[in-house]
């Protein structure tokens, strides 16, 4: 982390878990566990139907609500889709785009992810743009090339002013939900490379200011070491965000 230049962000990704009726009790538990003086911004990205409940329950403990996906279209005949305007109206301040599960199960490509990030920015919602390599790509020594492509494509046409409202999340696919975390050296190496790509695209100052998160089996035990890396500015957390005590322990790990 480098708090001098950028925000530390701990974002949970509930995926397709929890219920609307469970938001309030979860947040009551979380409130008890969170430190008083938080050293980071906290977000919980829930299924879209839970966003209003999260906004309400998160108000007095400063936990922001986020979505997990958005349509690239503004509005109209797109059954099942949720627009950026609708997310904004529901109270979302953030939204994940390009999560590997969407890339894999919904065949989302880099162009679509770019369009989604731009749709969010147009409404003032912070996109949390996910990038990450597969195990095969890592073994073939293609990690940096792959990530470079993904970052460049995701940020295509996004201005330096808009970049200030973007977050990048490095999530190696092989580490998501598997219990296999990237070592702090592996995670730092890629996050540093991401900042390097952004530096080439936008210059030193914007690159220095962008928050880059690590995601992939982050938990209470490994968070402190990962967050101690100079280019890792927080975490995107799946499994461990479903238990208030575990999520709060990761928030506490930013207190270093
Ligand atoms: C994720 O889904 O973004 C994630 C990082 O999941 P987990 O923490 O469970 O690996």
Short mmCIF file of C-alpha atoms and ligand atoms in Angstrom, two decimals:
data_model
loop_
_atom_site.label_atom_id
_atom_site.label_comp_id
_atom_site.label_asym_id
_atom_site.label_seq_id
_atom_site.Cartn_x
_atom_site.Cartn_y
_atom_site.Cartn_z
CA UNK A 1 0.00 0.00 0.00
CA UNK A 2 1.06 3.54 -0.50
CA UNK A 3 -1.45 5.75 1.26
CA UNK A 4 0.41 8.90 0.33
CA UNK A 5 -0.63 8.62 -3.29
CA UNK A 6 -3.72 6.42 -3.40
CA UNK A 7 -6.72 5.00 -1.60
CA UNK A 8 -6.68 1.63 0.08
CA UNK A 9 -9.83 -0.29 -0.84
CA UNK A 10 -11.21 -3.53 0.56
CA UNK A 11 -14.02 -4.80 -1.64
CA UNK A 12 -16.09 -7.91 -1.07
CA UNK A 13 -17.63 -9.89 -3.89
CA UNK A 14 -20.62 -11.84 -2.64
CA UNK A 15 -21.14 -13.47 -6.06
CA UNK A 16 -24.52 -15.29 -6.15
CA UNK A 17 -24.69 -15.76 -2.38
CA UNK A 18 -26.73 -14.34 0.52
CA UNK A 19 -30.33 -13.06 0.53
CA UNK A 20 -31.89 -9.62 0.70
CA UNK A 21 -33.27 -10.55 4.11
CA UNK A 22 -29.76 -11.47 5.26
CA UNK A 23 -28.15 -8.11 4.53
CA UNK A 24 -29.24 -6.35 7.72
CA UNK A 25 -28.16 -9.12 10.14
CA UNK A 26 -24.86 -9.51 8.26
CA UNK A 27 -24.16 -5.80 8.51
CA UNK A 28 -25.04 -5.71 12.20
CA UNK A 29 -22.43 -8.40 12.78
CA UNK A 30 -19.91 -6.65 10.57
CA UNK A 31 -20.39 -3.35 12.39
CA UNK A 32 -19.41 -5.01 15.65
CA UNK A 33 -16.23 -6.39 14.10
CA UNK A 34 -15.01 -3.39 12.13
CA UNK A 35 -12.38 -1.12 13.65
CA UNK A 36 -13.54 2.38 14.63
CA UNK A 37 -10.89 4.21 12.63
CA UNK A 38 -10.84 2.43 9.34
CA UNK A 39 -7.76 2.92 7.21
CA UNK A 40 -9.49 2.05 3.97
CA UNK A 41 -12.61 2.40 1.86
CA UNK A 42 -14.91 -0.61 2.23
CA UNK A 43 -17.27 -1.90 -0.44
CA UNK A 44 -19.56 -4.90 -0.65
CA UNK A 45 -20.49 -5.89 -4.21
CA UNK A 46 -23.74 -7.79 -3.99
CA UNK A 47 -26.29 -9.15 -6.43
CA UNK A 48 -28.16 -6.11 -7.81
CA UNK A 49 -31.37 -6.89 -5.88
CA UNK A 50 -29.51 -6.41 -2.56
CA UNK A 51 -28.01 -3.00 -3.33
CA UNK A 52 -30.76 -0.87 -1.71
CA UNK A 53 -30.59 -2.99 1.47
CA UNK A 54 -26.80 -2.68 1.51
CA UNK A 55 -26.97 1.10 1.04
CA UNK A 56 -29.32 1.35 4.03
CA UNK A 57 -27.41 -1.02 6.28
CA UNK A 58 -23.97 0.27 5.30
CA UNK A 59 -24.66 3.95 5.97
CA UNK A 60 -23.58 4.29 9.58
CA UNK A 61 -20.50 2.07 9.24
CA UNK A 62 -19.38 3.63 5.96
CA UNK A 63 -19.60 0.51 3.85
CA UNK A 64 -20.45 1.37 0.25
CA UNK A 65 -22.61 -0.76 -2.01
CA UNK A 66 -21.42 -2.11 -5.33
CA UNK A 67 -22.76 -4.18 -8.19
CA UNK A 68 -21.11 -7.20 -9.79
CA UNK A 69 -21.90 -6.51 -13.43
CA UNK A 70 -23.56 -3.94 -15.67
CA UNK A 71 -25.02 -3.78 -19.15
CA UNK A 72 -23.07 -1.95 -21.80
CA UNK A 73 -26.41 -0.53 -23.03
CA UNK A 74 -28.03 2.53 -21.55
CA UNK A 75 -31.60 1.20 -21.55
CA UNK A 76 -34.17 -0.65 -23.60
CA UNK A 77 -35.08 -4.16 -24.68
CA UNK A 78 -32.30 -6.15 -22.98
CA UNK A 79 -34.13 -8.64 -20.80
CA UNK A 80 -32.30 -9.54 -17.62
CA UNK A 81 -29.72 -6.78 -17.89
CA UNK A 82 -29.11 -4.01 -15.33
CA UNK A 83 -27.99 -0.61 -16.56
CA UNK A 84 -25.48 1.77 -14.98
CA UNK A 85 -28.32 4.24 -14.42
CA UNK A 86 -30.29 1.61 -12.52
CA UNK A 87 -27.25 0.73 -10.39
CA UNK A 88 -26.74 4.41 -9.63
CA UNK A 89 -30.40 4.88 -8.75
CA UNK A 90 -30.23 1.87 -6.41
CA UNK A 91 -27.26 3.51 -4.64
CA UNK A 92 -24.23 1.66 -6.02
CA UNK A 93 -20.97 3.58 -5.92
CA UNK A 94 -18.84 0.79 -7.42
CA UNK A 95 -19.31 -2.11 -9.80
CA UNK A 96 -17.09 -5.06 -10.73
CA UNK A 97 -16.48 -5.59 -14.46
CA UNK A 98 -14.59 -8.35 -16.22
CA UNK A 99 -14.60 -10.82 -13.35
CA UNK A 100 -13.11 -14.10 -14.59
CA UNK A 101 -16.39 -15.89 -13.88
CA UNK A 102 -18.17 -13.53 -16.29
CA UNK A 103 -15.38 -13.93 -18.83
CA UNK A 104 -15.56 -17.72 -18.51
CA UNK A 105 -19.28 -18.49 -18.08
CA UNK A 106 -20.73 -15.58 -20.06
CA UNK A 107 -18.01 -15.33 -22.71
CA UNK A 108 -17.29 -11.69 -22.00
CA UNK A 109 -14.38 -10.34 -24.02
CA UNK A 110 -12.09 -7.38 -23.46
CA UNK A 111 -14.05 -5.10 -25.81
CA UNK A 112 -17.26 -5.73 -23.89
CA UNK A 113 -15.49 -5.14 -20.59
CA UNK A 114 -14.20 -1.82 -21.91
CA UNK A 115 -17.75 -0.83 -22.95
CA UNK A 116 -19.07 -1.77 -19.50
CA UNK A 117 -16.37 0.23 -17.70
CA UNK A 118 -17.19 3.24 -19.86
CA UNK A 119 -20.93 2.84 -19.23
CA UNK A 120 -20.23 2.97 -15.47
CA UNK A 121 -17.90 5.95 -15.70
CA UNK A 122 -20.51 7.86 -17.68
CA UNK A 123 -22.79 7.60 -14.63
CA UNK A 124 -20.11 8.31 -12.04
CA UNK A 125 -19.83 4.71 -10.76
CA UNK A 126 -16.32 3.41 -10.06
CA UNK A 127 -15.55 0.31 -12.14
CA UNK A 128 -13.47 -2.35 -10.43
CA UNK A 129 -11.86 -3.80 -13.54
CA UNK A 130 -10.67 -7.39 -13.09
CA UNK A 131 -7.75 -8.87 -14.99
CA UNK A 132 -5.91 -12.12 -14.45
CA UNK A 133 -4.12 -15.01 -16.10
CA UNK A 134 -4.99 -18.69 -16.18
CA UNK A 135 -2.65 -21.33 -14.78
CA UNK A 136 -1.68 -22.35 -18.33
CA UNK A 137 -0.75 -18.78 -19.20
CA UNK A 138 1.36 -18.49 -16.05
CA UNK A 139 3.12 -21.77 -16.81
CA UNK A 140 3.80 -20.62 -20.38
CA UNK A 141 5.31 -17.39 -19.02
CA UNK A 142 2.57 -15.33 -20.66
CA UNK A 143 1.26 -13.63 -17.51
CA UNK A 144 2.61 -10.14 -18.08
CA UNK A 145 1.78 -10.12 -21.79
CA UNK A 146 -1.76 -11.27 -21.11
CA UNK A 147 -2.34 -8.79 -18.30
CA UNK A 148 -0.86 -5.97 -20.39
CA UNK A 149 -3.35 -6.72 -23.17
CA UNK A 150 -6.27 -6.91 -20.76
CA UNK A 151 -5.40 -3.62 -19.04
CA UNK A 152 -4.85 -1.78 -22.34
CA UNK A 153 -8.12 -3.07 -23.79
CA UNK A 154 -10.14 -2.34 -20.64
CA UNK A 155 -8.87 1.24 -20.47
CA UNK A 156 -9.17 2.02 -24.17
CA UNK A 157 -10.76 5.46 -24.68
CA UNK A 158 -10.85 6.21 -20.95
CA UNK A 159 -9.41 9.66 -20.19
CA UNK A 160 -6.88 10.46 -17.46
CA UNK A 161 -9.66 12.23 -15.55
CA UNK A 162 -11.84 9.14 -15.76
CA UNK A 163 -8.93 6.90 -14.76
CA UNK A 164 -8.98 8.61 -11.36
CA UNK A 165 -12.34 6.91 -10.81
CA UNK A 166 -11.16 3.45 -11.87
CA UNK A 167 -9.83 0.60 -9.76
CA UNK A 168 -7.93 -2.35 -11.21
CA UNK A 169 -8.12 -5.75 -9.54
CA UNK A 170 -5.45 -8.32 -10.33
CA UNK A 171 -7.05 -11.73 -9.85
CA UNK A 172 -5.08 -14.74 -11.07
CA UNK A 173 -7.78 -17.17 -12.18
CA UNK A 174 -5.98 -20.11 -10.58
CA UNK A 175 -6.20 -18.39 -7.19
CA UNK A 176 -9.93 -17.57 -7.21
CA UNK A 177 -11.95 -19.73 -4.87
CA UNK A 178 -9.23 -22.38 -4.84
CA UNK A 179 -7.48 -21.58 -1.57
CA UNK A 180 -4.27 -21.12 -3.61
CA UNK A 181 -3.07 -17.57 -3.07
CA UNK A 182 -0.44 -15.95 -5.25
CA UNK A 183 2.67 -15.35 -3.19
CA UNK A 184 3.14 -11.75 -2.20
CA UNK A 185 6.09 -11.60 -4.65
CA UNK A 186 3.97 -12.95 -7.53
CA UNK A 187 1.12 -10.55 -6.74
CA UNK A 188 3.47 -7.58 -6.36
CA UNK A 189 5.24 -8.38 -9.63
CA UNK A 190 1.99 -8.30 -11.61
CA UNK A 191 0.52 -5.28 -9.79
CA UNK A 192 3.76 -3.39 -10.45
CA UNK A 193 3.57 -4.39 -14.13
CA UNK A 194 -0.05 -3.15 -14.28
CA UNK A 195 1.06 0.21 -12.89
CA UNK A 196 3.81 0.22 -15.52
CA UNK A 197 1.28 -0.30 -18.32
CA UNK A 198 -0.85 2.55 -16.95
CA UNK A 199 2.28 4.74 -16.70
CA UNK A 200 2.99 4.18 -20.38
CA UNK A 201 -0.61 4.98 -21.30
CA UNK A 202 -1.23 7.98 -19.03
CA UNK A 203 2.06 9.13 -17.48
CA UNK A 204 3.62 8.89 -14.03
CA UNK A 205 1.11 10.86 -11.95
CA UNK A 206 -2.09 9.07 -13.00
CA UNK A 207 -0.29 5.72 -12.64
CA UNK A 208 0.85 6.61 -9.14
CA UNK A 209 -2.69 7.51 -8.14
CA UNK A 210 -4.58 4.43 -9.35
CA UNK A 211 -5.52 1.84 -6.74
CA UNK A 212 -4.66 -1.73 -7.72
CA UNK A 213 -6.19 -4.55 -5.69
CA UNK A 214 -5.20 -8.19 -5.38
CA UNK A 215 -7.88 -10.87 -5.40
CA UNK A 216 -7.66 -14.64 -5.13
CA UNK A 217 -8.17 -16.49 -1.86
CA UNK A 218 -7.22 -13.48 0.23
CA UNK A 219 -8.02 -14.15 3.86
CA UNK A 220 -7.31 -13.00 7.40
CA UNK A 221 -4.01 -14.91 7.45
CA UNK A 222 -2.40 -13.79 4.20
CA UNK A 223 -3.88 -10.28 3.89
CA UNK A 224 -1.25 -8.46 5.90
CA UNK A 225 1.67 -9.72 3.83
CA UNK A 226 -0.10 -9.07 0.52
CA UNK A 227 -1.17 -5.60 1.59
CA UNK A 228 2.37 -4.75 2.68
CA UNK A 229 3.49 -4.84 -0.97
CA UNK A 230 4.08 -1.39 -2.43
CA UNK A 231 1.80 -1.80 -5.47
CA UNK A 232 -1.06 -3.66 -3.79
CA UNK A 233 -3.60 -1.13 -2.56
CA UNK A 234 -6.25 -3.43 -1.22
CA UNK A 235 -8.17 -6.59 -1.93
CA UNK A 236 -11.10 -7.99 -3.85
CA UNK A 237 -12.41 -10.74 -1.65
CA UNK A 238 -14.84 -13.52 -2.50
CA UNK A 239 -15.22 -16.33 0.04
CA UNK A 240 -13.90 -14.41 3.03
CA UNK A 241 -16.36 -11.55 2.42
CA UNK A 242 -19.26 -13.84 3.29
CA UNK A 243 -18.35 -14.02 6.96
CA UNK A 244 -18.37 -10.73 8.89
CA UNK A 245 -15.45 -11.66 11.17
CA UNK A 246 -13.25 -12.80 8.27
CA UNK A 247 -14.02 -9.75 6.18
CA UNK A 248 -13.40 -7.42 9.13
CA UNK A 249 -10.07 -9.14 9.81
CA UNK A 250 -8.94 -8.24 6.28
CA UNK A 251 -10.06 -4.65 6.84
CA UNK A 252 -7.98 -4.64 10.04
CA UNK A 253 -4.97 -5.88 8.09
CA UNK A 254 -4.90 -2.51 6.27
CA UNK A 255 -4.02 -0.95 9.60
CA UNK A 256 -0.25 -1.34 9.18
C1 LIG B 1 -13.29 -13.22 -6.36
O1 LIG B 1 -14.26 -13.89 -6.70
O2 LIG B 1 -13.13 -12.10 -6.83
C2 LIG B 1 -12.35 -13.80 -5.40
C3 LIG B 1 -11.20 -13.23 -5.23
O3 LIG B 1 -12.77 -14.94 -4.76
P1 LIG B 1 -11.99 -15.69 -3.55
O4 LIG B 1 -11.56 -14.63 -2.58
O5 LIG B 1 -13.01 -16.60 -2.97
O6 LIG B 1 -10.82 -16.40 -4.16
#
